[in-house]
CSV table of C-alpha atoms in Angstrom, one decimal:
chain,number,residue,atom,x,y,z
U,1,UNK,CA,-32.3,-10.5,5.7
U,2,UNK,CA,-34.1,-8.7,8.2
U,3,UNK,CA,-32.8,-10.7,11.1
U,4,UNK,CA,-29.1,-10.2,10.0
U,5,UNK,CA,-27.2,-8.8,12.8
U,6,UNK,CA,-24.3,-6.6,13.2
U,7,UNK,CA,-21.5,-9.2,14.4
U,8,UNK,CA,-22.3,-11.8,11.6
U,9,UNK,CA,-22.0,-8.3,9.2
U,10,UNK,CA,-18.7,-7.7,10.5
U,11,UNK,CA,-17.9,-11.4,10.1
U,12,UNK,CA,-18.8,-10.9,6.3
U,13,UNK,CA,-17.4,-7.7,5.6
U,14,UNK,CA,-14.0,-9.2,7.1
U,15,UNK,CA,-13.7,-12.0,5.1
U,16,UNK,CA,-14.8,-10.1,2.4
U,17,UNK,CA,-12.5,-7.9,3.0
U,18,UNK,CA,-9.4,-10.1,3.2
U,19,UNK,CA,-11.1,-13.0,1.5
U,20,UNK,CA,-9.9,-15.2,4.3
U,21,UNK,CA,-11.4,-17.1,7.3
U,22,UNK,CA,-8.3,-17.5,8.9
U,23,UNK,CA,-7.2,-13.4,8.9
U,24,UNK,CA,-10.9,-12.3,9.6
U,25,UNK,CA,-10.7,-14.3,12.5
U,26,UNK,CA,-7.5,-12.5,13.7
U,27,UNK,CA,-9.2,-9.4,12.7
U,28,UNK,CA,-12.3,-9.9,15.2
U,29,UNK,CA,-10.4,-12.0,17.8
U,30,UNK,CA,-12.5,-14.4,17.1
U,31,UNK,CA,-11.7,-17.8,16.1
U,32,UNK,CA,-11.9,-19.2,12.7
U,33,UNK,CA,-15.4,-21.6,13.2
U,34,UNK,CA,-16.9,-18.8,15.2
U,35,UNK,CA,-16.7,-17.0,11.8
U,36,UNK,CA,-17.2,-19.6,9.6
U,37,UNK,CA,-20.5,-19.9,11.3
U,38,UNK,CA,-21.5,-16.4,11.1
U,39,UNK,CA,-20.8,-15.9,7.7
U,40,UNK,CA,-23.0,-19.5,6.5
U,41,UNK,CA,-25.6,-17.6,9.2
U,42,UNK,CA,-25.9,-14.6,6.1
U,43,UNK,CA,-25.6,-16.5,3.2
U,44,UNK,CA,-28.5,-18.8,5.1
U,45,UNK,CA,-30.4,-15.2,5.8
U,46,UNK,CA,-29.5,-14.1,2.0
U,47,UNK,CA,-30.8,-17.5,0.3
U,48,UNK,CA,-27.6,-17.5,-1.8
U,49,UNK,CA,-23.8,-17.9,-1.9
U,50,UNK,CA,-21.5,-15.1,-1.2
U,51,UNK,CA,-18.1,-17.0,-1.8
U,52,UNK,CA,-17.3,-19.4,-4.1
U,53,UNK,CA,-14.2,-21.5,-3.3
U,54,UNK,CA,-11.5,-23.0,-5.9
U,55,UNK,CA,-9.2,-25.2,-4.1
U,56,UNK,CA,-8.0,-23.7,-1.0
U,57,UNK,CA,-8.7,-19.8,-2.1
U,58,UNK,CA,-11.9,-17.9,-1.7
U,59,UNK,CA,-14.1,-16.0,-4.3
U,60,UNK,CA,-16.9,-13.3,-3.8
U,61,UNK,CA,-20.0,-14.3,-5.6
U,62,UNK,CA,-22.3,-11.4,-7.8
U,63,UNK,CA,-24.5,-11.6,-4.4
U,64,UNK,CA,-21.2,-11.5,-2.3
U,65,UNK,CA,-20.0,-8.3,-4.1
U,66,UNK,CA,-23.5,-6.8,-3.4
U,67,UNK,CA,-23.6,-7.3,-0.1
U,68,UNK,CA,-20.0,-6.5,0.5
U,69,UNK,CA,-20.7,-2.6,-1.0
U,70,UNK,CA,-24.0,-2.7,1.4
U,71,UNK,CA,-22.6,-3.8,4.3
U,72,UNK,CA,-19.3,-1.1,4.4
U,73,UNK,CA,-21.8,1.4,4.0
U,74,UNK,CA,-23.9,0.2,6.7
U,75,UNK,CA,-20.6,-0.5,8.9
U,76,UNK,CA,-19.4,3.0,8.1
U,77,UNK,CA,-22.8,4.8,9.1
U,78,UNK,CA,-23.0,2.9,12.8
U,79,UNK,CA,-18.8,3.9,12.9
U,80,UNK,CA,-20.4,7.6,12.2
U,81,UNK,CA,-23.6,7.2,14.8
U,82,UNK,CA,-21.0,6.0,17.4
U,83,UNK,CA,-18.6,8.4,16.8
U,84,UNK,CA,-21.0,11.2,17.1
U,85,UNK,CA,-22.3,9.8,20.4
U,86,UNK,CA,-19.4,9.6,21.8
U,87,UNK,CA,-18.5,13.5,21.1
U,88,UNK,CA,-22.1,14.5,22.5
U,89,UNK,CA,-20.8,12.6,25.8
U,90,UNK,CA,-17.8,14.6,25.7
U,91,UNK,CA,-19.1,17.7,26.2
U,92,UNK,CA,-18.7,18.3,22.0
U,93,UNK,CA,-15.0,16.6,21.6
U,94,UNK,CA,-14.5,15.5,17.7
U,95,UNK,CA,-12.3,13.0,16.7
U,96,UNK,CA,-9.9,13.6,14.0
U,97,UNK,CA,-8.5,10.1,12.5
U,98,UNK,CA,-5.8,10.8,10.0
U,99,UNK,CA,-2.8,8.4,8.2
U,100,UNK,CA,0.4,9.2,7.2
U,101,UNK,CA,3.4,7.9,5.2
U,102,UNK,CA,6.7,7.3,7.0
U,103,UNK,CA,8.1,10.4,5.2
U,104,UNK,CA,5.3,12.6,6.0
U,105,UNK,CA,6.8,12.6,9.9
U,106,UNK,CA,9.3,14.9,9.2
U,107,UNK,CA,7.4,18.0,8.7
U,108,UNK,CA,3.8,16.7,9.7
U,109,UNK,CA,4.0,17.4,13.6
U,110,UNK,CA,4.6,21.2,12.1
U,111,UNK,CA,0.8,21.0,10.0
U,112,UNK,CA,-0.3,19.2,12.8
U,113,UNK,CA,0.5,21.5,15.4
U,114,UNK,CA,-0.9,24.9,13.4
U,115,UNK,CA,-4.0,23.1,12.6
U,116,UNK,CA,-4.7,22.2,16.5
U,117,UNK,CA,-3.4,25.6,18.0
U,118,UNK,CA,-6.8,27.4,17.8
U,119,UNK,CA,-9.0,23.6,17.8
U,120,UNK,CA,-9.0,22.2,21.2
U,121,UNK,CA,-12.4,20.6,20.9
U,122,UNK,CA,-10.3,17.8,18.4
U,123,UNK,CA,-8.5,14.7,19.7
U,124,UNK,CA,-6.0,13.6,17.1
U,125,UNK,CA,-5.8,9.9,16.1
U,126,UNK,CA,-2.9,9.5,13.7
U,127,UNK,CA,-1.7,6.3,12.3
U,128,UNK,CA,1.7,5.9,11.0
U,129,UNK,CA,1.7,3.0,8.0
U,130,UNK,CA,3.1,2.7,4.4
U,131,UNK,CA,1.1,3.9,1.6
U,132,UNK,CA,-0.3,0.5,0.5
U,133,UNK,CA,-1.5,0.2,4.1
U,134,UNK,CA,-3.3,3.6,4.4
U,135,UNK,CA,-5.3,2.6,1.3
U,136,UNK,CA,-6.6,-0.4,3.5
U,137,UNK,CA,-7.3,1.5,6.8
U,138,UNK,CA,-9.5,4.2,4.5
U,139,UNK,CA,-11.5,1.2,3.1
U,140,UNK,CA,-12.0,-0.6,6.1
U,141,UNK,CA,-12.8,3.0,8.1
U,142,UNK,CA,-10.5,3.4,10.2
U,143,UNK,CA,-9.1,6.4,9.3
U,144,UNK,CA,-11.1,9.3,7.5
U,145,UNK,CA,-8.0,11.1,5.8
U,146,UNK,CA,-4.6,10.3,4.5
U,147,UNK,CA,-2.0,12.0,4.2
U,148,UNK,CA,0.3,10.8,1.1
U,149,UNK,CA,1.9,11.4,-2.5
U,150,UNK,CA,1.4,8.5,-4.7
U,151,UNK,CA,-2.7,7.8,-4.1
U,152,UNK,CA,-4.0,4.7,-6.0
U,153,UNK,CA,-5.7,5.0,-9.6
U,154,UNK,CA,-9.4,4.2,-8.4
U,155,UNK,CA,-12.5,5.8,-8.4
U,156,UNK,CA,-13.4,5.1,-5.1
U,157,UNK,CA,-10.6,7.0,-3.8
U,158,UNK,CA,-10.4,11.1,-4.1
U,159,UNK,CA,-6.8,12.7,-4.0
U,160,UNK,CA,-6.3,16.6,-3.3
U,161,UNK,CA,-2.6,18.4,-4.2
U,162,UNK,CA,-2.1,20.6,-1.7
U,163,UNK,CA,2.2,20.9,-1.3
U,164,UNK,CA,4.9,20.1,-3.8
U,165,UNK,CA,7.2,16.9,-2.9
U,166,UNK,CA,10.8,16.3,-4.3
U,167,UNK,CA,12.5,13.4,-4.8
U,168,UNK,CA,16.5,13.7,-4.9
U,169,UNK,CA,18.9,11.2,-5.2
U,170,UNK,CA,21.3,11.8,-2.1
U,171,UNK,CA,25.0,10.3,-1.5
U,172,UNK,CA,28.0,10.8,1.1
U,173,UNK,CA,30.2,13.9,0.5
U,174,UNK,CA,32.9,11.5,0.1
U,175,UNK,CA,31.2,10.0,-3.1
U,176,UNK,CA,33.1,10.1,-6.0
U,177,UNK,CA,29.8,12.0,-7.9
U,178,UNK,CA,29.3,14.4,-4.7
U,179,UNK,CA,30.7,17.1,-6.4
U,180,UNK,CA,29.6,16.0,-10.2
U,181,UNK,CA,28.0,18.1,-12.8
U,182,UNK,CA,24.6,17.3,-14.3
U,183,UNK,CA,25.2,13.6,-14.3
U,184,UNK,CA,23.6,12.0,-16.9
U,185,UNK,CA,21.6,8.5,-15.9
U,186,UNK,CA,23.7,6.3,-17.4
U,187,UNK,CA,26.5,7.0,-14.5
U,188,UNK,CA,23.6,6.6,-12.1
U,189,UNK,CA,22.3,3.4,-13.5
U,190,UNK,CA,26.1,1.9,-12.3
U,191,UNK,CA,25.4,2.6,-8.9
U,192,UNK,CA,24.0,0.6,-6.1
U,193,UNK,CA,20.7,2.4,-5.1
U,194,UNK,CA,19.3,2.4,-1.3
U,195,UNK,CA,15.4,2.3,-1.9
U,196,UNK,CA,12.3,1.7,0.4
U,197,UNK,CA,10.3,-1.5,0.5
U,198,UNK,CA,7.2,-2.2,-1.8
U,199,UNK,CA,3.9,-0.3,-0.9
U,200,UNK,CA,5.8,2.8,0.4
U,201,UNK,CA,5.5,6.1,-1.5
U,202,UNK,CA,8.9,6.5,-2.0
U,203,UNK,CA,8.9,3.1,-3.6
U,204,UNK,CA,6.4,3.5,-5.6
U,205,UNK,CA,8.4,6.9,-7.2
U,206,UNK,CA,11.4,5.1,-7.5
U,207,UNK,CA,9.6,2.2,-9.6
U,208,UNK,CA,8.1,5.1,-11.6
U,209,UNK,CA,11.1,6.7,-11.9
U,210,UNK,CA,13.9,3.9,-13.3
U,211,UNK,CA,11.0,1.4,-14.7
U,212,UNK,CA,10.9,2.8,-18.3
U,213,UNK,CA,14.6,3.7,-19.0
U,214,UNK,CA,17.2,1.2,-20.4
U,215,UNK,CA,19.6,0.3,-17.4
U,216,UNK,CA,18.5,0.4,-14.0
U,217,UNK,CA,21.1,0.9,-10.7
U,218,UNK,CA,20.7,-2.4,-8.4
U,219,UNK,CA,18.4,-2.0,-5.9
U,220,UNK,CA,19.6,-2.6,-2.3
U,221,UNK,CA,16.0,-2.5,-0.4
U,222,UNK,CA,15.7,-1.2,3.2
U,223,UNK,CA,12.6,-1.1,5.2
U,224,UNK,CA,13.6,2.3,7.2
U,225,UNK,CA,14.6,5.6,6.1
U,226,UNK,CA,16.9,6.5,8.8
U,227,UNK,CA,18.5,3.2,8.1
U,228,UNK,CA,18.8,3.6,4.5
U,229,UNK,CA,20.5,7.5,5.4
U,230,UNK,CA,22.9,5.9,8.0
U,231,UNK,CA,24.2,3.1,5.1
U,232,UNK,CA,24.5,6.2,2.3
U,233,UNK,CA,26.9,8.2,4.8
U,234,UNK,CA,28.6,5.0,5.5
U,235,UNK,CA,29.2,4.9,1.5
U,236,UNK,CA,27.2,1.4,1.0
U,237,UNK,CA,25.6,3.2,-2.1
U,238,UNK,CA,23.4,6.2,-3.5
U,239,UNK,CA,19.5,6.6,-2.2
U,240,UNK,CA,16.6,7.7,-3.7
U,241,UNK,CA,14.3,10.4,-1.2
U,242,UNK,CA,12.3,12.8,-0.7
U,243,UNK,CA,14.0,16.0,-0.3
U,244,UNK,CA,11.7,16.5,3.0
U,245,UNK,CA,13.1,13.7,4.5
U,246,UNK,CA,16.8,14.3,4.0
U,247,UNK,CA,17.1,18.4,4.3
U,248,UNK,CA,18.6,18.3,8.2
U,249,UNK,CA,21.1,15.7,7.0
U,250,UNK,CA,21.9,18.2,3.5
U,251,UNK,CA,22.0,21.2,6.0
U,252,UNK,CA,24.3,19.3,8.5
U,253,UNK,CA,26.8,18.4,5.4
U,254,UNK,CA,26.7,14.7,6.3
U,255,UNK,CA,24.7,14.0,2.6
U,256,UNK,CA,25.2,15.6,-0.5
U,257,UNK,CA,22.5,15.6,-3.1
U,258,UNK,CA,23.4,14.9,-6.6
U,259,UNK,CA,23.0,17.1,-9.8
U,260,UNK,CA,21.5,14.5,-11.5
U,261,UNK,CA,20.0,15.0,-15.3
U,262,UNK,CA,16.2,14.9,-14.5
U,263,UNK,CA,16.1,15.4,-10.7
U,264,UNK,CA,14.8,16.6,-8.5
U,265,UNK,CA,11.6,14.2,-9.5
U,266,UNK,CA,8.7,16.7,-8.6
U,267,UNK,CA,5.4,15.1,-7.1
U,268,UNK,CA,2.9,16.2,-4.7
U,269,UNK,CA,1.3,15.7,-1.5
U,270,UNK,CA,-2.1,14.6,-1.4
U,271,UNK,CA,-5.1,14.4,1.2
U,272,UNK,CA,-6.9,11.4,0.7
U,273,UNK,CA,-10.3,9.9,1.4
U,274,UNK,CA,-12.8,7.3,-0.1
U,275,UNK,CA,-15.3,9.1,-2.5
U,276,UNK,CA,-18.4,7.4,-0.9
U,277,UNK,CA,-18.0,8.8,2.3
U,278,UNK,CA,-18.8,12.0,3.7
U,279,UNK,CA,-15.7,13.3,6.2
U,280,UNK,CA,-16.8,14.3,9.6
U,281,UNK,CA,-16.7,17.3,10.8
U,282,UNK,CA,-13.0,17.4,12.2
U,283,UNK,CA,-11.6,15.7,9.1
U,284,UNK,CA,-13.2,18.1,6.6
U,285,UNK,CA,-11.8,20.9,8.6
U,286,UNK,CA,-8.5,19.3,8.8
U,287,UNK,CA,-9.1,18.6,4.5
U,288,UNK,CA,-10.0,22.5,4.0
U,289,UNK,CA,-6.8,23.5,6.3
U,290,UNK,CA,-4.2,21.3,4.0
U,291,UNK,CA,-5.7,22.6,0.8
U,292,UNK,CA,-5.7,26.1,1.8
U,293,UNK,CA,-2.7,26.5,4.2
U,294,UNK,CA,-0.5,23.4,3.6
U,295,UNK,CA,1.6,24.4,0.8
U,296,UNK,CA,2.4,27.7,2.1
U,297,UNK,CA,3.0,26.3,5.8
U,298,UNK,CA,5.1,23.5,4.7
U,299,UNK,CA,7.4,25.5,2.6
U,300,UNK,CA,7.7,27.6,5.6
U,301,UNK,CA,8.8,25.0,7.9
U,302,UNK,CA,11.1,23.2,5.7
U,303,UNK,CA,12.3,25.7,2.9
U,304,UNK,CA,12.4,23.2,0.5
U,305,UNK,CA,11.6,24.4,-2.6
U,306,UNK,CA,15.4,26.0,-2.0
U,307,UNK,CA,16.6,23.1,-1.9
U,308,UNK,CA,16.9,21.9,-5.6
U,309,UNK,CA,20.3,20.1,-6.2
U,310,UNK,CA,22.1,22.2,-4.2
U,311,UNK,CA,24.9,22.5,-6.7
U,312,UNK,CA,23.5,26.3,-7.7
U,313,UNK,CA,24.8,27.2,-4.3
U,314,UNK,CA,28.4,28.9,-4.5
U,315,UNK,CA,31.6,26.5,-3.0
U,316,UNK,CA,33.0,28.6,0.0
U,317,UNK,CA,36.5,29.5,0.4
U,318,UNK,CA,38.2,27.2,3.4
U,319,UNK,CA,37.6,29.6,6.2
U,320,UNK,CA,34.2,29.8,5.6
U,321,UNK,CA,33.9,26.4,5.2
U,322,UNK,CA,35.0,26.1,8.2
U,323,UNK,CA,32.7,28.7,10.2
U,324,UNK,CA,29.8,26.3,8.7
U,325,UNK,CA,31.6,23.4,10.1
U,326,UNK,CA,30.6,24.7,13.5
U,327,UNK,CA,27.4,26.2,12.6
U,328,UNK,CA,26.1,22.8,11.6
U,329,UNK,CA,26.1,21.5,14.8
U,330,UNK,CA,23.2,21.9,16.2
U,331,UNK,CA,21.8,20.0,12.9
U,332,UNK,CA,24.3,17.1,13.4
U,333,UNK,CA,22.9,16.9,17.0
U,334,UNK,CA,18.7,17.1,15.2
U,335,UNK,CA,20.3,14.5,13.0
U,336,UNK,CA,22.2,11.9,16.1
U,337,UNK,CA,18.7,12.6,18.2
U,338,UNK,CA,16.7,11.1,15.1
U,339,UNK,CA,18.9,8.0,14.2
U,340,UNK,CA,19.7,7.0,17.3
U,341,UNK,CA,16.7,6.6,18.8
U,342,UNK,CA,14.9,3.0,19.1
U,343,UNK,CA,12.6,3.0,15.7
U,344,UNK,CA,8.7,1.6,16.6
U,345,UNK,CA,7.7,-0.7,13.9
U,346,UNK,CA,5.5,3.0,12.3
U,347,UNK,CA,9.1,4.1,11.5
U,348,UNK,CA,8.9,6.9,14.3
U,349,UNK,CA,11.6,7.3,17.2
U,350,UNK,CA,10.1,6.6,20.8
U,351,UNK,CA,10.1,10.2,22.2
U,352,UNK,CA,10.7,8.4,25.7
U,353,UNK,CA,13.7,6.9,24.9
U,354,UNK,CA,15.2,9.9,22.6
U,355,UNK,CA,15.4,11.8,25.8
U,356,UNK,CA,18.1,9.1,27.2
U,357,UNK,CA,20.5,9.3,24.3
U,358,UNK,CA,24.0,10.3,24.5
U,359,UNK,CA,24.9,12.9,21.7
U,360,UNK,CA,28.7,12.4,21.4
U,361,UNK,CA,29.0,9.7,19.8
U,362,UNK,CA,28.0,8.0,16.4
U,363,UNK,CA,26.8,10.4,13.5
U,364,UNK,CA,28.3,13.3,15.3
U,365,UNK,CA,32.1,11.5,15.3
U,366,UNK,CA,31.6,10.8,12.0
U,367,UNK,CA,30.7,14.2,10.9
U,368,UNK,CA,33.5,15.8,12.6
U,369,UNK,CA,35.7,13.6,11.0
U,370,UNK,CA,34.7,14.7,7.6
U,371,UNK,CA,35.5,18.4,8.6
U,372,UNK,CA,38.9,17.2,9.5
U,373,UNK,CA,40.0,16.0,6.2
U,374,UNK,CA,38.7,18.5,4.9
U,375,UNK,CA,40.5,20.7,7.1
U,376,UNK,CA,43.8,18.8,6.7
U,377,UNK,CA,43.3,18.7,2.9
U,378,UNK,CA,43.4,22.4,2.8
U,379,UNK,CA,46.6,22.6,4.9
């Protein structure tokens, strides 16, 4: 195989990969006889089949499976060589590419932003995706580290604790269980419950979570977490999150979480990387940081480990009540600028248009409005 060369590799590796012509092909840009003919170019080279094909679907042969292992190795020690070319061109640059789940954005940037204060010789790369999806980008190469909670039972892939992660189960104040007791599941299990989509983290918890009991709640599945916050306060069910992603929203008084028998659900944030591959430079640094700094740092930023239930917290008399009414503003605005912003398809808002919205309507009306029956109810 000594003449192979490094297009019809990638042409292998790709439908290896996906174990399709046609999504290889959109993968390269290339179109689907232009890989075809690449990949019966290796087998030609190789003197035996690398897929076997039943029906319509594909199959990697012993020899396929072989050369697949060989050829991400090979592919991931040019990505290496060109990478480290390309920071001896600029002047010593590294590249950090990282991953992170949707729910990591709320207190990432913070991580981020400590990590890079005192590093300005690293350009940050960082990818956005569900969990399912990060696991593909790491074995394909491109990203070196994820950032995420539920990592995949494999081998190949090593996962580091470095933070604690809560899951609550959050409702509107107005909920009839808002101000509930250590409810026991069964109450829960009548409820309809907000969740994530399949492949996500928080998905994947919630599967975990409801899978072995007796009942389960109906599942009402929503691709976006702000989405799935904006249909709890409007009372179209409970929701099942990580306490990370809801503590502006908890602060602000516009969701409650529930004192639920068994919550909050403790897990863990993990950074993750394929175990055949040694991290650059930038990523290993970035690695050492989360595992020596992260837990400590993100407690910092969010407080969140004080945020259990919430129900430990004394009830205030009406007048302070009221005094935290208009403290919370400034939260109700954090929590308006987030969910009215245009969402990208990564689940982030577009910083550009953010910038444009008017505050004074939406989730800040509705707030208000929940401070004035409480108000009247008092009177």
């Amino acid at each position: 195989m000594k003449n192979i060369t490094i297009r019809q590799l990638k042409a292998f590796e790709s439908v290896a990969r996906h174990l399709s012509f046609s999504r290889a092909a959109e993968d390269l840009h290339l179109t689907q006889p232009a890989v075809s003919m690449q990949v019966k170019q290796v087998e030609d080279q190789a003197g035996l089949p690398l897929f076997s094909h039943i029906g319509r679907r594909i199959l990697l042969t012993e020899a396929g499976k072989l050369l697949l292992r060989h050829s991400m190795v090979i592919l991931a020690d040019l990505k290496a060589a060109e990478q480290s070319i390309a920071s001896l061109q600029s002047g010593g640059a590294q590249r950090l590419r990282v991953g992170l789940i949707t729910s990591g954005s709320y207190f990432f940037p913070h991580l981020i932003s400590a990590f890079m204060q005192d590093r300005s010789h690293i350009n940050l790369d960082m990818t956005v995706r569900s969990r399912d999806q990060l696991i593909g980008l790491l074995r394909s190469d491109q990203i070196d580290l994820a950032v995420m909670v539920h990592a995949p039972d494999d081998p190949a892939i090593v996962a580091e604790a470095f933070a604690p992660n809560s899951f609550v189960l959050v409702a509107a104040p107005t909920h009839p269980l808002a101000d509930e007791r250590d409810i026991p599941y069964a109450r829960i299990a009548l409820e309809c419950l907000i969740v994530r989509e399949s492949g996500t983290d928080t998905r994947s918890a919630a599967n975990d979570t409801f899978r072995s009991l007796a009942s389960t709640p109906r599942f009402m599945e929503i691709g976006c977490a702000e989405a799935i916050k904006q249909s709890v306060m409007a009372g179209m069910g409970i929701s099942f999150l990580s306490a990370q992603a809801v503590q502006s929203e908890v602060r602000a008084g516009l969701l409650k979480v529930l004192d639920v028998q068994g919550f909050p659900l403790k897990r863990h944030w993990c950074a993750v990387h394929r175990a055949d591959r040694h991290l650059p430079p930038a990523a290993l640094d970035f690695r050492q940081f989360l595992l020596a700094e992260g837990g400590a740092r993100l407690e910092h930023f969010t407080g969140i480990d004080k945020v259990h239930t919430g129900m430990d917290i004394p009830r205030p008399d009406d007048a302070a009540r009221e005094t935290r009414t208009i403290a919370t503003t400034s939260a109700r605005h954090e929590v308006a600028l987030r969910t009215r912003a245009l969402l990208r398809d990564d689940g982030l808002p577009d910083e550009h248009h953010v910038q444009g919205q008017n505050h004074a309507g939406g989730d800040d009306s509705s707030a208000d409005q929940l401070a004035a029956r409480r108000k009247s109810a008092h009177h």
